[in-house]
């Protein structure tokens, strides 16, 4: 990819583009209202976007509560998948968590989502358990994955 990428804090004006990526990426997408709430009212939430030529092509949400960080969502626009953008976002989220003094990061991922699991493992996450029937759209189990930051 020849385009210059930048990762920055998400702002309210990014919601529409982030929401479109959400719709393209998940069978049970978050609403625009939920994304806006996270951005403007959730004091624990940190959201970042990756931008190319003025277009949002990916984003990542993170909650940091004391020593624990939680990846809430991460997605890359389908046209830009396979270009290591998700890995860059995840590494940025890990670094941000460290800067905020988190000692570990957790996330949930569908047991069927082997592509995402591979990405998380590449960045150092390990499987820590299963949440049975976690996803409301189809009752699929979620793998709990985590990485120690210390």
mmCIF file of C-alpha atoms in Angstrom:
data_model
loop_
_atom_site.group_PDB
_atom_site.id
_atom_site.type_symbol
_atom_site.label_atom_id
_atom_site.label_comp_id
_atom_site.label_asym_id
_atom_site.label_seq_id
_atom_site.Cartn_x
_atom_site.Cartn_y
_atom_site.Cartn_z
ATOM 1 C CA UNK A 1 0.000 0.000 0.000
ATOM 2 C CA UNK A 2 1.416 3.348 -1.052
ATOM 3 C CA UNK A 3 -0.951 5.485 1.000
ATOM 4 C CA UNK A 4 0.310 7.181 4.139
ATOM 5 C CA UNK A 5 -1.489 5.850 7.199
ATOM 6 C CA UNK A 6 -1.978 7.696 10.446
ATOM 7 C CA UNK A 7 -3.388 6.493 13.749
ATOM 8 C CA UNK A 8 -5.080 9.058 15.952
ATOM 9 C CA UNK A 9 -7.697 9.542 18.617
ATOM 10 C CA UNK A 10 -11.249 9.136 17.321
ATOM 11 C CA UNK A 11 -13.423 12.263 17.272
ATOM 12 C CA UNK A 12 -17.185 12.736 16.971
ATOM 13 C CA UNK A 13 -16.902 13.541 13.263
ATOM 14 C CA UNK A 14 -15.496 10.035 12.668
ATOM 15 C CA UNK A 15 -18.636 8.250 13.929
ATOM 16 C CA UNK A 16 -20.340 7.856 10.536
ATOM 17 C CA UNK A 17 -17.284 6.266 8.877
ATOM 18 C CA UNK A 18 -16.578 4.076 11.920
ATOM 19 C CA UNK A 19 -20.211 2.969 11.962
ATOM 20 C CA UNK A 20 -20.000 1.967 8.284
ATOM 21 C CA UNK A 21 -16.953 -0.196 9.062
ATOM 22 C CA UNK A 22 -18.876 -1.650 12.013
ATOM 23 C CA UNK A 23 -21.776 -2.609 9.701
ATOM 24 C CA UNK A 24 -19.400 -4.220 7.194
ATOM 25 C CA UNK A 25 -17.500 -6.128 9.872
ATOM 26 C CA UNK A 26 -19.907 -7.575 12.424
ATOM 27 C CA UNK A 27 -23.113 -9.617 12.382
ATOM 28 C CA UNK A 28 -24.226 -7.784 15.546
ATOM 29 C CA UNK A 29 -22.834 -4.258 15.004
ATOM 30 C CA UNK A 30 -22.841 -1.544 17.613
ATOM 31 C CA UNK A 31 -25.255 1.321 16.964
ATOM 32 C CA UNK A 32 -24.121 4.858 16.169
ATOM 33 C CA UNK A 33 -25.570 5.853 19.528
ATOM 34 C CA UNK A 34 -23.434 3.272 21.331
ATOM 35 C CA UNK A 35 -20.304 4.470 19.566
ATOM 36 C CA UNK A 36 -21.130 8.077 20.396
ATOM 37 C CA UNK A 37 -21.771 7.165 24.040
ATOM 38 C CA UNK A 38 -18.400 5.421 24.222
ATOM 39 C CA UNK A 39 -16.657 8.422 22.727
ATOM 40 C CA UNK A 40 -18.365 11.174 24.709
ATOM 41 C CA UNK A 41 -19.576 9.691 27.987
ATOM 42 C CA UNK A 42 -17.642 6.551 28.924
ATOM 43 C CA UNK A 43 -14.735 7.891 30.966
ATOM 44 C CA UNK A 44 -12.894 4.566 30.685
ATOM 45 C CA UNK A 45 -13.104 4.375 26.880
ATOM 46 C CA UNK A 46 -10.328 5.248 24.456
ATOM 47 C CA UNK A 47 -10.991 4.964 20.735
ATOM 48 C CA UNK A 48 -8.468 5.241 17.945
ATOM 49 C CA UNK A 49 -8.801 5.262 14.180
ATOM 50 C CA UNK A 50 -6.457 4.589 11.319
ATOM 51 C CA UNK A 51 -6.799 6.993 8.429
ATOM 52 C CA UNK A 52 -5.631 6.912 4.821
ATOM 53 C CA UNK A 53 -6.047 9.949 2.564
ATOM 54 C CA UNK A 54 -8.707 11.431 4.842
ATOM 55 C CA UNK A 55 -10.749 8.227 5.056
ATOM 56 C CA UNK A 56 -11.171 6.135 8.189
ATOM 57 C CA UNK A 57 -10.183 2.575 7.262
ATOM 58 C CA UNK A 58 -10.092 0.985 10.706
ATOM 59 C CA UNK A 59 -10.667 1.599 14.370
ATOM 60 C CA UNK A 60 -10.148 0.096 17.804
ATOM 61 C CA UNK A 61 -11.969 0.630 21.077
ATOM 62 C CA UNK A 62 -10.354 0.143 24.444
ATOM 63 C CA UNK A 63 -11.472 0.443 28.042
ATOM 64 C CA UNK A 64 -8.795 1.035 30.660
ATOM 65 C CA UNK A 65 -9.959 0.575 34.240
ATOM 66 C CA UNK A 66 -7.138 0.769 36.754
ATOM 67 C CA UNK A 67 -4.695 -2.022 35.875
ATOM 68 C CA UNK A 68 -6.970 -3.777 33.380
ATOM 69 C CA UNK A 69 -7.548 -2.940 29.741
ATOM 70 C CA UNK A 70 -10.239 -4.476 27.549
ATOM 71 C CA UNK A 71 -10.385 -4.351 23.753
ATOM 72 C CA UNK A 72 -14.061 -3.666 23.065
ATOM 73 C CA UNK A 73 -13.917 -3.787 19.282
ATOM 74 C CA UNK A 74 -11.434 -3.654 16.463
ATOM 75 C CA UNK A 75 -12.213 -3.632 12.765
ATOM 76 C CA UNK A 76 -10.682 -2.773 9.419
ATOM 77 C CA UNK A 77 -12.688 -1.883 6.324
ATOM 78 C CA UNK A 78 -12.922 -4.993 4.083
ATOM 79 C CA UNK A 79 -11.097 -3.209 1.228
ATOM 80 C CA UNK A 80 -8.026 -2.793 3.458
ATOM 81 C CA UNK A 81 -7.840 -6.161 5.197
ATOM 82 C CA UNK A 82 -4.709 -8.259 4.850
ATOM 83 C CA UNK A 83 -2.441 -5.193 4.895
ATOM 84 C CA UNK A 84 -1.415 -5.432 8.586
ATOM 85 C CA UNK A 85 -3.627 -2.485 9.535
ATOM 86 C CA UNK A 86 -5.350 -4.485 12.266
ATOM 87 C CA UNK A 87 -1.964 -5.433 13.664
ATOM 88 C CA UNK A 88 -0.870 -1.780 13.708
ATOM 89 C CA UNK A 89 -4.089 -0.783 15.511
ATOM 90 C CA UNK A 90 -3.708 -3.567 18.043
ATOM 91 C CA UNK A 91 -0.069 -2.708 18.742
ATOM 92 C CA UNK A 92 -1.048 0.942 19.176
ATOM 93 C CA UNK A 93 -3.771 -0.102 21.652
ATOM 94 C CA UNK A 94 -1.242 -2.218 23.571
ATOM 95 C CA UNK A 95 1.170 0.719 23.759
ATOM 96 C CA UNK A 96 -1.614 3.087 24.850
ATOM 97 C CA UNK A 97 -2.607 0.605 27.570
ATOM 98 C CA UNK A 98 0.974 0.466 28.828
ATOM 99 C CA UNK A 99 1.140 4.268 28.902
ATOM 100 C CA UNK A 100 -2.045 4.262 30.978
ATOM 101 C CA UNK A 101 -0.391 1.843 33.442
ATOM 102 C CA UNK A 102 -2.508 -1.201 32.561
ATOM 103 C CA UNK A 103 -0.891 -4.497 33.473
ATOM 104 C CA UNK A 104 -2.936 -6.726 31.181
ATOM 105 C CA UNK A 105 -5.358 -6.581 28.255
ATOM 106 C CA UNK A 106 -8.260 -8.913 27.627
ATOM 107 C CA UNK A 107 -10.691 -9.369 24.768
ATOM 108 C CA UNK A 108 -13.372 -11.742 23.560
ATOM 109 C CA UNK A 109 -13.381 -13.215 20.072
ATOM 110 C CA UNK A 110 -15.783 -15.592 18.369
ATOM 111 C CA UNK A 111 -14.540 -19.183 18.449
ATOM 112 C CA UNK A 112 -15.112 -19.279 14.674
ATOM 113 C CA UNK A 113 -13.025 -16.148 13.962
ATOM 114 C CA UNK A 114 -9.672 -17.791 13.294
ATOM 115 C CA UNK A 115 -8.295 -14.797 11.375
ATOM 116 C CA UNK A 116 -8.738 -12.501 14.390
ATOM 117 C CA UNK A 117 -7.414 -15.160 16.763
ATOM 118 C CA UNK A 118 -4.284 -15.457 14.623
ATOM 119 C CA UNK A 119 -3.764 -11.676 14.781
ATOM 120 C CA UNK A 120 -4.168 -11.614 18.549
ATOM 121 C CA UNK A 121 -1.717 -14.501 18.982
ATOM 122 C CA UNK A 122 0.779 -12.714 16.725
ATOM 123 C CA UNK A 123 0.711 -9.744 19.131
ATOM 124 C CA UNK A 124 1.152 -12.016 22.168
ATOM 125 C CA UNK A 125 -2.368 -12.798 23.333
ATOM 126 C CA UNK A 126 -3.075 -16.256 24.724
ATOM 127 C CA UNK A 127 -6.352 -18.077 25.281
ATOM 128 C CA UNK A 128 -7.582 -17.846 28.849
ATOM 129 C CA UNK A 129 -11.019 -19.453 28.720
ATOM 130 C CA UNK A 130 -14.420 -19.537 27.051
ATOM 131 C CA UNK A 131 -17.569 -17.501 27.591
ATOM 132 C CA UNK A 132 -20.434 -19.830 26.667
ATOM 133 C CA UNK A 133 -23.142 -18.427 24.362
ATOM 134 C CA UNK A 134 -21.564 -14.959 24.580
ATOM 135 C CA UNK A 135 -22.772 -13.559 21.255
ATOM 136 C CA UNK A 136 -26.435 -12.637 21.240
ATOM 137 C CA UNK A 137 -26.983 -12.923 17.475
ATOM 138 C CA UNK A 138 -26.267 -16.673 17.284
ATOM 139 C CA UNK A 139 -25.293 -17.773 20.821
ATOM 140 C CA UNK A 140 -21.745 -18.535 19.664
ATOM 141 C CA UNK A 141 -19.105 -19.027 22.334
ATOM 142 C CA UNK A 142 -16.323 -16.477 22.768
ATOM 143 C CA UNK A 143 -12.698 -17.214 23.491
ATOM 144 C CA UNK A 144 -11.281 -15.010 26.221
ATOM 145 C CA UNK A 145 -7.785 -13.944 25.258
ATOM 146 C CA UNK A 146 -5.332 -11.851 27.226
ATOM 147 C CA UNK A 147 -1.798 -10.573 27.225
ATOM 148 C CA UNK A 148 0.321 -9.566 30.194
ATOM 149 C CA UNK A 149 1.917 -6.138 29.728
ATOM 150 C CA UNK A 150 4.555 -6.420 32.444
#
